[in-house]
PDB file of C-alpha atoms in Angstrom:
ATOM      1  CA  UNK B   1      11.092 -67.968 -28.169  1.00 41.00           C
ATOM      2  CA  UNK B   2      15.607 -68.309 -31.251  1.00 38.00           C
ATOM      3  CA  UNK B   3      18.676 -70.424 -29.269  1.00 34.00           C
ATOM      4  CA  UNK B   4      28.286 -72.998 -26.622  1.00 31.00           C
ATOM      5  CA  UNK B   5      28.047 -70.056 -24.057  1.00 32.00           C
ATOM      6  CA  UNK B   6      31.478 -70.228 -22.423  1.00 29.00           C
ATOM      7  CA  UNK B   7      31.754 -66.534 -22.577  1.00 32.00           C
ATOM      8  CA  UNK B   8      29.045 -64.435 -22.375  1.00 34.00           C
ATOM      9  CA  UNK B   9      29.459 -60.424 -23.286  1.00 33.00           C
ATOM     10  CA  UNK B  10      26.120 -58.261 -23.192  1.00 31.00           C
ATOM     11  CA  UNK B  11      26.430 -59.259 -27.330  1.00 34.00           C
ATOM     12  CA  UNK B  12      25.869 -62.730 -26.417  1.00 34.00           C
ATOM     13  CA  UNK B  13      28.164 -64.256 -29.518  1.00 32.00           C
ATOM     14  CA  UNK B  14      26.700 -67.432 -30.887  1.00 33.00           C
ATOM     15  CA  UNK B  15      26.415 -69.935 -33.503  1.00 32.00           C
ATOM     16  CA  UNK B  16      24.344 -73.070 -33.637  1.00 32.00           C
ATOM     17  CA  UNK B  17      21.405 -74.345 -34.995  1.00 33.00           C
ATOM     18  CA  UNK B  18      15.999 -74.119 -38.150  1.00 33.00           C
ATOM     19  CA  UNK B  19      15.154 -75.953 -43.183  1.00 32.00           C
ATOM     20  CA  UNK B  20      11.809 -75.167 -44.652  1.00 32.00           C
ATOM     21  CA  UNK B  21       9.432 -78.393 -44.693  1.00 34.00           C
ATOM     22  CA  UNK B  22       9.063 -79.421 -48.186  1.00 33.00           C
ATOM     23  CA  UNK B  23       6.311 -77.345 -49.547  1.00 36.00           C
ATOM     24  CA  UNK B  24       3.200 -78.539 -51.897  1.00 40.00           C
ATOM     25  CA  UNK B  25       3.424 -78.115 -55.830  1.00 40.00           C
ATOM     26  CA  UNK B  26       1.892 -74.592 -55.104  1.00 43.00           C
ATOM     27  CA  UNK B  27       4.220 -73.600 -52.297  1.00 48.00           C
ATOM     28  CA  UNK B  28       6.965 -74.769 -54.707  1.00 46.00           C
ATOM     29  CA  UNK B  29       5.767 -73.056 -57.535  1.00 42.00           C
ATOM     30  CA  UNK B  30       5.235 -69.557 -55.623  1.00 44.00           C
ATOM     31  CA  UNK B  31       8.669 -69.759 -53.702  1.00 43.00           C
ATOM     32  CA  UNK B  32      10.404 -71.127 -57.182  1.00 43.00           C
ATOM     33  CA  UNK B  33       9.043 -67.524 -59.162  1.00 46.00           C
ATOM     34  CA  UNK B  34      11.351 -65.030 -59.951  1.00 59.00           C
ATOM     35  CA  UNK B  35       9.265 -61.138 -59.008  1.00 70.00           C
ATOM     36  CA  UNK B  36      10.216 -58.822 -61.409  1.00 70.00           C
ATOM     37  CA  UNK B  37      12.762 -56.151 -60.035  1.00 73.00           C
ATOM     38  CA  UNK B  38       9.916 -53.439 -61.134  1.00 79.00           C
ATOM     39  CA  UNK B  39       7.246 -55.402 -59.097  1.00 91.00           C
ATOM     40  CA  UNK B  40       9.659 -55.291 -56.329  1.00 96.00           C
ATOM     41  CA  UNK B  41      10.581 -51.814 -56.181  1.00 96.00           C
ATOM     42  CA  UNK B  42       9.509 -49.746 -52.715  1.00 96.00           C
ATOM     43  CA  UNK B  43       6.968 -47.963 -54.530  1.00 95.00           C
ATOM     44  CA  UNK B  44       5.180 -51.221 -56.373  1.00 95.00           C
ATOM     45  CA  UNK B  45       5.420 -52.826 -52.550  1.00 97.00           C
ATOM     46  CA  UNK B  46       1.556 -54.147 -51.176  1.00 96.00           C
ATOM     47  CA  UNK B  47       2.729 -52.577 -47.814  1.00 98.00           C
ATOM     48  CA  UNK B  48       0.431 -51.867 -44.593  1.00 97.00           C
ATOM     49  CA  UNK B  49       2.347 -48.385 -44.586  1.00 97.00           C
ATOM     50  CA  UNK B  50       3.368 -46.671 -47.507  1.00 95.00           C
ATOM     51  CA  UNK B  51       6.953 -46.554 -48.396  1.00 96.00           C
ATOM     52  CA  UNK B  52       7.218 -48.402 -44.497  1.00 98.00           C
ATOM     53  CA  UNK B  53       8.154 -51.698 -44.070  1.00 98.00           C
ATOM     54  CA  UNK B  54       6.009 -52.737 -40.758  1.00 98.00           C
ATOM     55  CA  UNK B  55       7.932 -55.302 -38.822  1.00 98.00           C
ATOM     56  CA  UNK B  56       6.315 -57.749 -36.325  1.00 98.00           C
ATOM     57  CA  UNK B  57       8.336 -59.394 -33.127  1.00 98.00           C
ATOM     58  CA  UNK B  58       6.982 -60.333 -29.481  1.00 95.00           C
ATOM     59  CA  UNK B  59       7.444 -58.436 -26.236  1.00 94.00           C
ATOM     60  CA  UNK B  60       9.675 -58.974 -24.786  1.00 90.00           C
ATOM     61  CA  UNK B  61      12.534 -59.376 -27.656  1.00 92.00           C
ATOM     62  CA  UNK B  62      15.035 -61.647 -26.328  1.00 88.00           C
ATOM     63  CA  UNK B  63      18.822 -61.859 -26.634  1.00 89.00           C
ATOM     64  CA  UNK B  64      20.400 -63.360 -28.418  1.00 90.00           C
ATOM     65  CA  UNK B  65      17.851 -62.415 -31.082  1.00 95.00           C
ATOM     66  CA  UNK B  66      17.111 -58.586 -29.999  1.00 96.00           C
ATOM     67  CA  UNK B  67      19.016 -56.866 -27.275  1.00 95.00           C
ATOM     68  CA  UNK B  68      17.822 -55.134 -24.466  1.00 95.00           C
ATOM     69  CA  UNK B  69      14.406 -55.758 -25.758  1.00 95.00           C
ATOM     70  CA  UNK B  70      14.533 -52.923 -28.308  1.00 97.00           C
ATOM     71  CA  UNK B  71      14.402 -54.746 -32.104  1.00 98.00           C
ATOM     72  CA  UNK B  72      15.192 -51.307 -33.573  1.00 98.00           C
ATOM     73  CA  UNK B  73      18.575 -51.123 -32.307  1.00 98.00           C
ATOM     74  CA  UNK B  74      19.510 -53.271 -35.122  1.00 98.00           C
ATOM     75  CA  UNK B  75      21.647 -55.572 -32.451  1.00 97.00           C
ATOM     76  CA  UNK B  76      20.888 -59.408 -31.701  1.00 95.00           C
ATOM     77  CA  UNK B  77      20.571 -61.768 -34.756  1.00 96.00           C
ATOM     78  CA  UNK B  78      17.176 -61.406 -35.376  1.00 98.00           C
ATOM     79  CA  UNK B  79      17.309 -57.463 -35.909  1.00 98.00           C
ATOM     80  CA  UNK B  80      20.063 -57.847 -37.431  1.00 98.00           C
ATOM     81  CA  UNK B  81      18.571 -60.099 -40.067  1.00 98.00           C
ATOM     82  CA  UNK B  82      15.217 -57.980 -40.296  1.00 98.00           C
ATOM     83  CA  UNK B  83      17.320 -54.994 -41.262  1.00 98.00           C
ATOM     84  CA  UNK B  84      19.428 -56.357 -43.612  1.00 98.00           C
ATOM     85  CA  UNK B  85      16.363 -57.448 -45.375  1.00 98.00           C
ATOM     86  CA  UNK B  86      14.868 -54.401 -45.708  1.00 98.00           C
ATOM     87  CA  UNK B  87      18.219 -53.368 -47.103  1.00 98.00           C
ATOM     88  CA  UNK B  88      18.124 -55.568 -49.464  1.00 98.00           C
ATOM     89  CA  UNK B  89      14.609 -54.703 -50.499  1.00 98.00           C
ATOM     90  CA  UNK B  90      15.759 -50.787 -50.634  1.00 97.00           C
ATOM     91  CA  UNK B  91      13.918 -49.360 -47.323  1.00 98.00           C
ATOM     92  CA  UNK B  92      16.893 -47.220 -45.419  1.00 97.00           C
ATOM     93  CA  UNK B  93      17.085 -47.718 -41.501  1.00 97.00           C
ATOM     94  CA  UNK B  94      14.601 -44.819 -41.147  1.00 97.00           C
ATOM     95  CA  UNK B  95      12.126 -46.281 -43.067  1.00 98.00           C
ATOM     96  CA  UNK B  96      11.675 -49.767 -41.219  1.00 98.00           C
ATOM     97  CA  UNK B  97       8.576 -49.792 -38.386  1.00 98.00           C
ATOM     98  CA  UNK B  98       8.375 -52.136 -35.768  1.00 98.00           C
ATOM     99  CA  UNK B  99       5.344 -53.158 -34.052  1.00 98.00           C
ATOM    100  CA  UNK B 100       4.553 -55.457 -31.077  1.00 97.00           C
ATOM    101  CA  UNK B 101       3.239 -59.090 -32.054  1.00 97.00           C
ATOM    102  CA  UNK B 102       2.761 -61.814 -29.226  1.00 94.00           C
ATOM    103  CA  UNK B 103       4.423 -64.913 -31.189  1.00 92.00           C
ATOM    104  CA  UNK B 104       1.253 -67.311 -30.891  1.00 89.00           C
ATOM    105  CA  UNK B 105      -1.553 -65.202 -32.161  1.00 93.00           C
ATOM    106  CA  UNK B 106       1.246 -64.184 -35.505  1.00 95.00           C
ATOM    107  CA  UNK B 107       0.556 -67.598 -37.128  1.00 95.00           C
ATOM    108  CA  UNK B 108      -2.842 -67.109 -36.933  1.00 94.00           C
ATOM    109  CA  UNK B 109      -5.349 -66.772 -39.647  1.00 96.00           C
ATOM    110  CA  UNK B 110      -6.472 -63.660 -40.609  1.00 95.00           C
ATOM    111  CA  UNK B 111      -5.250 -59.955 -41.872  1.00 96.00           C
ATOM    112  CA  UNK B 112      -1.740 -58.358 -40.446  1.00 97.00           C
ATOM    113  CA  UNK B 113      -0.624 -55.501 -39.139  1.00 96.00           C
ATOM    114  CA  UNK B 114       2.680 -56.249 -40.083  1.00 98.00           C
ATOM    115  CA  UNK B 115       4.614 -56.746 -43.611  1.00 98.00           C
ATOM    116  CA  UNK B 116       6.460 -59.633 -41.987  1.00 98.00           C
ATOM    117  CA  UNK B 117       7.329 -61.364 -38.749  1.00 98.00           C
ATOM    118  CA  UNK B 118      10.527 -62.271 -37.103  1.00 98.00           C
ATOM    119  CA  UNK B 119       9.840 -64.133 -33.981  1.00 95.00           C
ATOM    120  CA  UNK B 120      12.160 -67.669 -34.363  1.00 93.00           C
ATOM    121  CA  UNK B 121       8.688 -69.246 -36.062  1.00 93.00           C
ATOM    122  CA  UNK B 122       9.449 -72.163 -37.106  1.00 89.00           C
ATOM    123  CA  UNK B 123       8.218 -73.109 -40.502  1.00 91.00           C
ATOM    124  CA  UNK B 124       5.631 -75.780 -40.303  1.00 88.00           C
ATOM    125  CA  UNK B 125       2.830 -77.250 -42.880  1.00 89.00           C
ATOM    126  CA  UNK B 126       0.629 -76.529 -40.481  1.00 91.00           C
ATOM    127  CA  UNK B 127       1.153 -72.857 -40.266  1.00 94.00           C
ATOM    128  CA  UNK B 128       2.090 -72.650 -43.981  1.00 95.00           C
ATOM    129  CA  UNK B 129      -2.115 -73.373 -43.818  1.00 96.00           C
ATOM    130  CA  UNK B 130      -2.784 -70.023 -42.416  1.00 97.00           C
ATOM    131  CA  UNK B 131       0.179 -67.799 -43.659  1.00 98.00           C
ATOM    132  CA  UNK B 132       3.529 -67.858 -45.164  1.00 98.00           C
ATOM    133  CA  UNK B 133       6.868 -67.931 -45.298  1.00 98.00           C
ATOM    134  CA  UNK B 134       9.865 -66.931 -46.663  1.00 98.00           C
ATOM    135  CA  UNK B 135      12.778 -69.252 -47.623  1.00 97.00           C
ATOM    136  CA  UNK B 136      14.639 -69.953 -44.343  1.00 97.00           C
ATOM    137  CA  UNK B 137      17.237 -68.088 -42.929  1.00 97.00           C
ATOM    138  CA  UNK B 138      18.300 -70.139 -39.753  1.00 94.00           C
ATOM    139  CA  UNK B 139      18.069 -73.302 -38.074  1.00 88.00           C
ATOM    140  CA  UNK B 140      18.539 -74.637 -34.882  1.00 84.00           C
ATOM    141  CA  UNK B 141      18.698 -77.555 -32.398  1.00 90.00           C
ATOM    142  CA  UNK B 142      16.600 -77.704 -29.299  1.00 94.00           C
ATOM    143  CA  UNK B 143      18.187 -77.928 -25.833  1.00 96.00           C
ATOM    144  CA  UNK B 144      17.119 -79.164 -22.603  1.00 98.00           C
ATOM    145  CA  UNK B 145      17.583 -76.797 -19.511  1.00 98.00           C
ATOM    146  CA  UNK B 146      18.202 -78.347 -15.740  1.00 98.00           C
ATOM    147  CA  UNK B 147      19.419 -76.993 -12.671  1.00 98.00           C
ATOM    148  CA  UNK B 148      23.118 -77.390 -11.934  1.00 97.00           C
ATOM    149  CA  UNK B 149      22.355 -79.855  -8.612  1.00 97.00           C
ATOM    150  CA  UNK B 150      19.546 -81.772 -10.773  1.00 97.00           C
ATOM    151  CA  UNK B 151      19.613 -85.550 -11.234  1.00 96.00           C
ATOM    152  CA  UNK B 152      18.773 -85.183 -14.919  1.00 97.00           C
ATOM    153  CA  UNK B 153      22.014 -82.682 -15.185  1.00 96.00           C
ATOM    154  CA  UNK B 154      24.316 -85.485 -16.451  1.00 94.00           C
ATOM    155  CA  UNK B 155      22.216 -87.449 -18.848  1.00 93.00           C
ATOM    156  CA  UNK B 156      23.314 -89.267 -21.289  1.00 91.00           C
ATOM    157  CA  UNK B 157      20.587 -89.673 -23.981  1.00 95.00           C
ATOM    158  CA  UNK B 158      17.237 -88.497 -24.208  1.00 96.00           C
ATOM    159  CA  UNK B 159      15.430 -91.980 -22.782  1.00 96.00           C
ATOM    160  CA  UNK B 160      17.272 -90.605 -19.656  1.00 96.00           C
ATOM    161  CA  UNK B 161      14.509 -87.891 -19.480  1.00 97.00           C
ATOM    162  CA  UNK B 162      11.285 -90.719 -19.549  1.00 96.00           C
ATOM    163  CA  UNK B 163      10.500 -89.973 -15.776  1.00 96.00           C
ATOM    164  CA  UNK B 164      10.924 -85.729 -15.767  1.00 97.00           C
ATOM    165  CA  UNK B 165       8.675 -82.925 -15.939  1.00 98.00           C
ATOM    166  CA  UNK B 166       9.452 -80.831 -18.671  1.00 98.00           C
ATOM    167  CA  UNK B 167       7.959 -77.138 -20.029  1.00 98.00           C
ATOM    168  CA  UNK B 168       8.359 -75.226 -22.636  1.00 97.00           C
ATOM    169  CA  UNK B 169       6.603 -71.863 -24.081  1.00 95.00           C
ATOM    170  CA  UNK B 170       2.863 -72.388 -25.816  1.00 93.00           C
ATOM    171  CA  UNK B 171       2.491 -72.237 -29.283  1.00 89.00           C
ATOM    172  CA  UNK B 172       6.903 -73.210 -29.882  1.00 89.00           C
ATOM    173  CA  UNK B 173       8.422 -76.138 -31.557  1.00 89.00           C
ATOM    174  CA  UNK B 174       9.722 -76.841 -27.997  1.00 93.00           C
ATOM    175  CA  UNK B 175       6.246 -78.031 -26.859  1.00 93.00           C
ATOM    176  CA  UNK B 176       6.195 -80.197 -29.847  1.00 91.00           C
ATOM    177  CA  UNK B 177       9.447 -81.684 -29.104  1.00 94.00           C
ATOM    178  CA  UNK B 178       8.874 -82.793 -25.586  1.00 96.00           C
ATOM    179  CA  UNK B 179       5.754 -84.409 -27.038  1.00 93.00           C
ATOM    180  CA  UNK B 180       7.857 -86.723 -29.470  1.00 92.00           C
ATOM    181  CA  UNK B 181      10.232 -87.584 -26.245  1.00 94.00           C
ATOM    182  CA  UNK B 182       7.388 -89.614 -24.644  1.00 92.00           C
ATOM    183  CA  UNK B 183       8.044 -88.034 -21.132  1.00 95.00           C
ATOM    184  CA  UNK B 184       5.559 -90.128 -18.511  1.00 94.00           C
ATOM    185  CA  UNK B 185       4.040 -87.212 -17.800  1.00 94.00           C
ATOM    186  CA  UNK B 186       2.387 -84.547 -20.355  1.00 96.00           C
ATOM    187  CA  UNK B 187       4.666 -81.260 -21.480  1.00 97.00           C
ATOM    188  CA  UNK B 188       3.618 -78.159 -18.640  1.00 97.00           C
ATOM    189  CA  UNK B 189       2.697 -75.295 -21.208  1.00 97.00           C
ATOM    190  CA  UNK B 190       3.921 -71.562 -20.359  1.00 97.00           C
ATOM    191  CA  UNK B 191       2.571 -68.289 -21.798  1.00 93.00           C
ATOM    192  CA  UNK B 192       6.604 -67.119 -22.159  1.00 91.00           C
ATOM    193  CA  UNK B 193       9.777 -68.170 -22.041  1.00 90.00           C
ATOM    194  CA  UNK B 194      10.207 -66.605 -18.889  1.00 91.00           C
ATOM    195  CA  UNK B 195       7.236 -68.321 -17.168  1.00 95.00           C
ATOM    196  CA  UNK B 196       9.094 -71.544 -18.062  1.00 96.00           C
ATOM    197  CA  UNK B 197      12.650 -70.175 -16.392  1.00 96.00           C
ATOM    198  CA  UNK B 198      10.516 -69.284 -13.232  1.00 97.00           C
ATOM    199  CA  UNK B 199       8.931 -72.523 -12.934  1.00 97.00           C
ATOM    200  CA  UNK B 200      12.218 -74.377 -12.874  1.00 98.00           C
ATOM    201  CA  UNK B 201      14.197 -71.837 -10.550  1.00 97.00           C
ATOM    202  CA  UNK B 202      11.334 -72.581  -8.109  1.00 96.00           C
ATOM    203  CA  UNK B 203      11.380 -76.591  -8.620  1.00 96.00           C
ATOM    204  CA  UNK B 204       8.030 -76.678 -10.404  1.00 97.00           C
ATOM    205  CA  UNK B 205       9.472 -78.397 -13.240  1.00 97.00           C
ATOM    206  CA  UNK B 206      12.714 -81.088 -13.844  1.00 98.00           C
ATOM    207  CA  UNK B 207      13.763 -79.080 -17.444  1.00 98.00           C
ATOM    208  CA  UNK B 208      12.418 -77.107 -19.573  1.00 98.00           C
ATOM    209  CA  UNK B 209      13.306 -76.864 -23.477  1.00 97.00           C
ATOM    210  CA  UNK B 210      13.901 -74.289 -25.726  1.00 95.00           C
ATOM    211  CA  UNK B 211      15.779 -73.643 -29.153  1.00 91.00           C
ATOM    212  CA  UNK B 212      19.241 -73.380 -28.307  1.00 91.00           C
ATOM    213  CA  UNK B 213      20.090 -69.772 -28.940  1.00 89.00           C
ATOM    214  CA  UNK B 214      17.624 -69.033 -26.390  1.00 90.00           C
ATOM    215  CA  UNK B 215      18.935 -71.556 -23.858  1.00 93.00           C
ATOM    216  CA  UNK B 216      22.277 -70.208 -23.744  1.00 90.00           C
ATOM    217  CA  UNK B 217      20.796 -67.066 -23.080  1.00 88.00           C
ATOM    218  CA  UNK B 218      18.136 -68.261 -20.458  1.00 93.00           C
ATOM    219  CA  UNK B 219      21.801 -70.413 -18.537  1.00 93.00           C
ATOM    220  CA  UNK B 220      24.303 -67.024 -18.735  1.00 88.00           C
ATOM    221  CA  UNK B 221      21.525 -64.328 -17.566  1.00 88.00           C
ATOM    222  CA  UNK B 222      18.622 -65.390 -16.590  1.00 91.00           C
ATOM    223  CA  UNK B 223      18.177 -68.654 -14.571  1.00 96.00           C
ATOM    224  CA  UNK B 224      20.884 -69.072 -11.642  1.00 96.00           C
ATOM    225  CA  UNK B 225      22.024 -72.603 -11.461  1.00 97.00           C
ATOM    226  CA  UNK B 226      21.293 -73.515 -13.985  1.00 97.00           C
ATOM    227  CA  UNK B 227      22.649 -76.133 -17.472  1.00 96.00           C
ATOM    228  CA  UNK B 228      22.153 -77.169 -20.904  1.00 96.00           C
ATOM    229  CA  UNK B 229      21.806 -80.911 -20.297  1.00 97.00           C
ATOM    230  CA  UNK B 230      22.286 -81.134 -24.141  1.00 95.00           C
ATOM    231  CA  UNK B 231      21.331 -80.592 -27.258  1.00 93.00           C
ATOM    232  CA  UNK B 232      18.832 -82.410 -29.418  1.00 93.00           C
ATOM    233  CA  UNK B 233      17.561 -82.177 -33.279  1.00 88.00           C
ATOM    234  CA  UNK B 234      13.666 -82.246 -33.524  1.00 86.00           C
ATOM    235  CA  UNK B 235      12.328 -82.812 -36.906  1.00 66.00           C
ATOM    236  CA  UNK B 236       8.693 -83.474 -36.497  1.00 67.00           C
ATOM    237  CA  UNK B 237       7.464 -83.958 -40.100  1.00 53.00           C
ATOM    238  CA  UNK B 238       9.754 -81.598 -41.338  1.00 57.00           C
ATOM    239  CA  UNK B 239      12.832 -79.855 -40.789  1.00 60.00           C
ATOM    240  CA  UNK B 240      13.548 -77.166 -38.179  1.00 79.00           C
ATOM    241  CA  UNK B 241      14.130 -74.167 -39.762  1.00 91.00           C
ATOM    242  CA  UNK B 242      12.796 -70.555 -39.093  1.00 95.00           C
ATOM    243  CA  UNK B 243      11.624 -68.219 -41.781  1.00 97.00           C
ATOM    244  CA  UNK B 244       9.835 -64.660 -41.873  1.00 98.00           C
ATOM    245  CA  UNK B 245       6.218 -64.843 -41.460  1.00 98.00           C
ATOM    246  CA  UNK B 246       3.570 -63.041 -43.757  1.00 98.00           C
ATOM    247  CA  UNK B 247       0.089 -62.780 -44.477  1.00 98.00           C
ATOM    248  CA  UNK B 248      -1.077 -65.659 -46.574  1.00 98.00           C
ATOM    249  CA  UNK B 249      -0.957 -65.227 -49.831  1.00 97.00           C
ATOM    250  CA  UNK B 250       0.586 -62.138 -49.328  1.00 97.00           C
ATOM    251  CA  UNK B 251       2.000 -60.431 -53.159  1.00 96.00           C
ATOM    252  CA  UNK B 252       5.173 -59.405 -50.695  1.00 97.00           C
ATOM    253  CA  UNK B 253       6.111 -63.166 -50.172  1.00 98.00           C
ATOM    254  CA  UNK B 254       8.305 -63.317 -53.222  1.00 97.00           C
ATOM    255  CA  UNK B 255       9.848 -60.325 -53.065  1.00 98.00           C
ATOM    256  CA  UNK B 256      11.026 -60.928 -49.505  1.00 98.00           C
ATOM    257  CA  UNK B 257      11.888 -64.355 -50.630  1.00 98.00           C
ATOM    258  CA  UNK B 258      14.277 -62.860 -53.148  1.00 97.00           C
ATOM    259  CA  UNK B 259      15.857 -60.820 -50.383  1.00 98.00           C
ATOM    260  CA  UNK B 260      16.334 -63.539 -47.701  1.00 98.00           C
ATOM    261  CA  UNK B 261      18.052 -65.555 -50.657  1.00 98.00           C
ATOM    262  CA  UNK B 262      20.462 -62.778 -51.836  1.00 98.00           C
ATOM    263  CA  UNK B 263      21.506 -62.935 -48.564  1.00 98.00           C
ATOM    264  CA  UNK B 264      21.908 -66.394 -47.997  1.00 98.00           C
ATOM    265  CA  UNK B 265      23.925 -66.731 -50.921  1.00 98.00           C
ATOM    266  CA  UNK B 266      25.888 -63.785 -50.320  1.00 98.00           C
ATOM    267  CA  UNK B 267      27.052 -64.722 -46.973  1.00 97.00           C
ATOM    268  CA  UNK B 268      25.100 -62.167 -45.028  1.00 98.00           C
ATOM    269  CA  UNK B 269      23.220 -64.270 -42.799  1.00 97.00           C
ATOM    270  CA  UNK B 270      26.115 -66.088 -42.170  1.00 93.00           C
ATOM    271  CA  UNK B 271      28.268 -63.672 -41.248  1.00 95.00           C
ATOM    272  CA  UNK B 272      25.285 -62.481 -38.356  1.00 95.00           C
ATOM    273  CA  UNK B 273      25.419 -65.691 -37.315  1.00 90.00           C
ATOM    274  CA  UNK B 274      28.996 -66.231 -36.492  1.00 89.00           C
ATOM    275  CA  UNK B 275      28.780 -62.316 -35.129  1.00 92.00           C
ATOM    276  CA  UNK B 276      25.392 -62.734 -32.587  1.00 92.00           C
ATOM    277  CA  UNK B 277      25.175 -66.574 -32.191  1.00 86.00           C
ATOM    278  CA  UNK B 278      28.105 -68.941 -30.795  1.00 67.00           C
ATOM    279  CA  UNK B 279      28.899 -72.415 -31.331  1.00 58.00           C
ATOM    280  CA  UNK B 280      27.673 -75.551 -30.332  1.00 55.00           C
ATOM    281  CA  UNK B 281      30.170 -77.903 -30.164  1.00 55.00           C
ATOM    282  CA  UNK B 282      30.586 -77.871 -25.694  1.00 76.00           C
ATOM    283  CA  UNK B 283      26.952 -78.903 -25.822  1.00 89.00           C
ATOM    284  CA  UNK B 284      26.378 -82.908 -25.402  1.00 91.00           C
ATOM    285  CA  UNK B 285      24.098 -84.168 -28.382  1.00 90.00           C
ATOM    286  CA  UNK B 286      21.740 -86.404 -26.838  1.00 93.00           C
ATOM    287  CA  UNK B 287      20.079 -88.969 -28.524  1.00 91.00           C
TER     288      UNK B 287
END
């Protein structure tokens, strides 16, 4: 709600930085079981559609992880990744479904509409209470936005933010973040990211933080003005890492989880990476 940008073509090229918490003995023992190539075969699939493979992401998509808000294009790192999963799990192009999701109410408890969600979710124990998640297949750094002219725009560290106003999107590990900076005043919540750009165009708010990928997006097109201050890693309990989200105790979680590790081990995700992320290095780590 996914996040240097020296160079920014409509592609948006970057690379940066979110490892699955350590699961319980159960979580381990699920995600450590090998499905059977017949139990994953299209026609064995527990899918909402048959012989579909229903994916869920918000509305708006944004770049870097979708482009031009259309996750069927199969352009931006996130639709990238969703498709080469369903590759993997033999669905053709045709055969993938996307459907609209808004990213707080997809960790929820409760029956899907979806096979799995792609939405930058970060996996969390708390969420892993309510649904699950496949193995990881990024991770990511969060970043604090200012304006250019700011007095925060040349910080230091992050003790240099005590005294600002910051915001971030409801539901995101951003909100959590600010929360373990210890900011004098309390985190402004936002129902999108874009709420959260307004508000600090129009001086509502000193910064406001999102995962990286997204910030060097939110700096090149969509907040004049506008700077990563830096770059921070938030850990919270457990590592920042995003994964694809199903129902809970869904009978598709290990057969997805077999897919997302083919392709981590095969270079695939990688590869998207370095092709619709960019690097990170120009962007101060604050600490």
């Amino acid at each position: 709600m996914k996040r240097s940008l020296l160079a920014v073509p409509l592609a948006l090229m970057f690379s940066v930085a979110a490892a699955c918490a350590p699961a319980d003995d159960s979580d381990d023992a699920k995600s450590d079981s090998t499905a059977s190539a017949s139990q994953c075969a299209v026609d064995q699939l527990p899918l909402t559609t048959d012989g579909k493979l229903t994916i869920g992401t918000d509305d708006p998509a944004f770049e870097p992880w979708f482009a031009d808000n259309e996750p069927s294009n199969g352009k931006g790192f996130e639709s990238a990744v969703a498709y080469a999963v369903a590759e993997q799990m033999g669905f053709e192009k045709g055969d993938v479904v996307w459907t609209k999701v808004p990213f707080n109410t997809a960790y929820q408890p409760g029956k899907k509409n979806f096979d799995f969600d792609i939405n930058q979710v970060s996996i969390t124990a708390e969420r892993k209470n309510a649904v699950d998640f496949s193995k990881p297949y990024y991770s990511a750094n969060q970043a604090i936005i200012v304006l250019e002219d700011s007095k925060f725009a040349d910080v230091d560290s992050l003790e240099d933010f005590a005294t600002a106003s910051l915001g971030a999107q409801i539901g995101t590990t951003s909100l959590k973040a600010i929360e373990s900076l210890g900011t004098q005043d309390a985190p402004l919540v936002y129902d999108d990211t874009t709420k959260a750009a307004l508000a600090l165009t129009n001086g509502q708010v000193d910064g406001i933080v999102a995962d990286l990928p997204t910030a060097f997006y939110l700096v090149a097109a969509e907040i004049d003005g506008a700077k990563i201050a830096g770059q921070f890693e938030y850990a919270g309990d457990e590592p920042e890492e995003f994964g694809l989200l199903l129902q809970k105790d869904s009978k598709l979680t290990p057969c997805v989880d077999e897919a997302v590790t083919a392709l981590t081990e095969d270079g695939t995700f990688a590869d998207l990476e370095q092709e619709w992320l960019a690097t990170s290095q120009d962007v101060p780590v604050l600490k």
